[in-house]
């Protein structure tokens, strides 16, 4: 076999013709305009957002068009053809709204304006039109658990206790004493309440002190959010990713954290009494009126995940969980790496359980990287030069062969890796900086923290995108807001375009292959050889077809006990030119096989 690529190509072409996408990009996303289903759509429950590959762009780091060192909307416009060439269907942009950038846009000061550094509303309209012209849908980021303290609502709210905006936020009058304990994920002293002198009160902030929590108990706040959603949907935006959406409801008596939570603040915050009621209201009043997709960032357990996405409950389409990406850290730590590492059996267990949980109802998602996670290559594969390319392709194979909508993070298609800063001064992320301060203050182990941050820190995945081998990887002609990974000279788009077997071209082919093979989207998933600590093996089955995916997660040869006769199996896809029919896999080898009937 010279290469599996030719074979793949012809299969794609044949099957693509027989499997038109579930829903062409509507020119206007108002529900009444949804077209009639095509006769070929025989799979029950088909939806365009189930079949989509989502490509996440961190706008700050994608492409700087004006030399100020910060990526911007015009930069994305310049690169639309590149984005299109990937074969993805949906782009999710991290927040692009007006913001003082305490948390890189997750602190919004005006929900209807574009962040100055990113451009103008005219740029946005051009970007959206450019995406739609290319058949790509655009999903924005709704950050409505909190706003910026520089939002007009908060500026008003803090002025006086009888200001009309007072109840837009959560306040605790100081004469009642110190408020009941709430922790903050980002505050430099960890306190979730911040004293505000003008009204002698504390305000609540689950994240930084510049991110006060909005008071969803106030119906006016909810109406403001709904109206803002309508504003963007009426422009033609195709959906929202919803930031910490499970945190929106709070018991306004602020009770102490109940013992049953065992001090797990995230879980407690995610259990607010009226969270589902509010999402249902949002669905009724806004979401149900448009053909859009919604994805909640909600680190909840499986049961509650179902409550968010069960179509009968009319809330959201999907959520993403944290069980997988949380493996390998010491429990309740600031992402301190567990010296024992992570076990493939645990990894398989997580993804298999979540698959099973959505087998009958709801729909699953899968991701290994995003702006809150390090680079997937460093964390789950190997960034050692000899394994970088194959292990990057292995992870891509995992993501694109699960029964779930894949959320694929920009730069992972190149096999970008963690920058691994040595010094705290290099970090720009409030999480790293404030955790460092907290550990220092507590006299903790700073060396251990910095070592762990080389693997775990969010800035690892926020470094500028690597376009070519010119200065600053072609990202900016100025000084980049965050250092460029020095490996850009070899790892960049220009170099990978030239190489048919690069991770970039592998991703492109596999994204198209998934689309053309509904078995990879909708087919039943079954784990094979569960106890194997080296190989993750599973089958996908639909309409009489049965594919076997073999993924060797180790840097040495391994094989799986699949029970299938692999000598008769047909190789459909793989990250090595050859697959040994005795089932022996090379280091980080990934292969997709068609099992004969
Ligand atoms: C989750 C976002 O993904 C993260 O980047 C942000 O810091 C927090 N929510 C707060 O908005
Ligand atoms: Ca710029």
mmCIF file of N, CA, C and O and ligand atoms in Angstrom, residues 64-72 117, ligand 2:
data_model
loop_
_atom_site.group_PDB
_atom_site.id
_atom_site.type_symbol
_atom_site.label_atom_id
_atom_site.label_comp_id
_atom_site.label_asym_id
_atom_site.label_seq_id
_atom_site.Cartn_x
_atom_site.Cartn_y
_atom_site.Cartn_z
ATOM 1 N N UNK A 64 -3.146 39.389 13.529
ATOM 2 C CA UNK A 64 -3.190 40.834 13.780
ATOM 3 C C UNK A 64 -3.088 41.570 12.446
ATOM 4 O O UNK A 64 -2.101 41.407 11.724
ATOM 5 N N UNK A 65 -4.089 42.382 12.129
ATOM 6 C CA UNK A 65 -4.078 43.040 10.815
ATOM 7 C C UNK A 65 -3.440 44.423 10.843
ATOM 8 O O UNK A 65 -3.145 44.981 9.791
ATOM 9 N N UNK A 66 -3.248 45.014 12.049
ATOM 10 C CA UNK A 66 -2.787 46.413 12.057
ATOM 11 C C UNK A 66 -1.524 46.658 12.883
ATOM 12 O O UNK A 66 -1.209 47.794 13.212
ATOM 13 N N UNK A 67 -0.864 45.591 13.261
ATOM 14 C CA UNK A 67 0.462 45.752 13.873
ATOM 15 C C UNK A 67 0.465 46.185 15.325
ATOM 16 O O UNK A 67 1.510 46.538 15.855
ATOM 17 N N UNK A 68 -0.692 46.133 16.003
ATOM 18 C CA UNK A 68 -0.666 46.502 17.426
ATOM 19 C C UNK A 68 -0.374 45.301 18.331
ATOM 20 O O UNK A 68 -0.412 45.415 19.552
ATOM 21 N N UNK A 69 -0.124 44.162 17.720
ATOM 22 C CA UNK A 69 0.269 42.987 18.514
ATOM 23 C C UNK A 69 -0.898 42.155 19.011
ATOM 24 O O UNK A 69 -0.709 41.134 19.679
ATOM 25 N N UNK A 70 -2.129 42.605 18.668
ATOM 26 C CA UNK A 70 -3.327 41.896 19.128
ATOM 27 C C UNK A 70 -4.114 41.430 17.903
ATOM 28 O O UNK A 70 -4.387 42.229 16.995
ATOM 29 N N UNK A 71 -4.489 40.182 17.900
ATOM 30 C CA UNK A 71 -5.302 39.657 16.801
ATOM 31 C C UNK A 71 -6.619 40.425 16.725
ATOM 32 O O UNK A 71 -7.061 41.015 17.712
ATOM 33 N N UNK A 72 -7.254 40.437 15.557
ATOM 34 C CA UNK A 72 -8.460 41.252 15.404
ATOM 35 C C UNK A 72 -9.372 40.669 14.334
ATOM 36 O O UNK A 72 -9.019 39.689 13.662
ATOM 37 N N UNK A 117 -9.955 46.918 20.389
ATOM 38 C CA UNK A 117 -8.756 46.277 19.815
ATOM 39 C C UNK A 117 -9.102 45.309 18.683
ATOM 40 O O UNK A 117 -8.269 45.004 17.845
HETATM 41 CA CA1 LIG B 2 -4.643 44.244 15.865
#
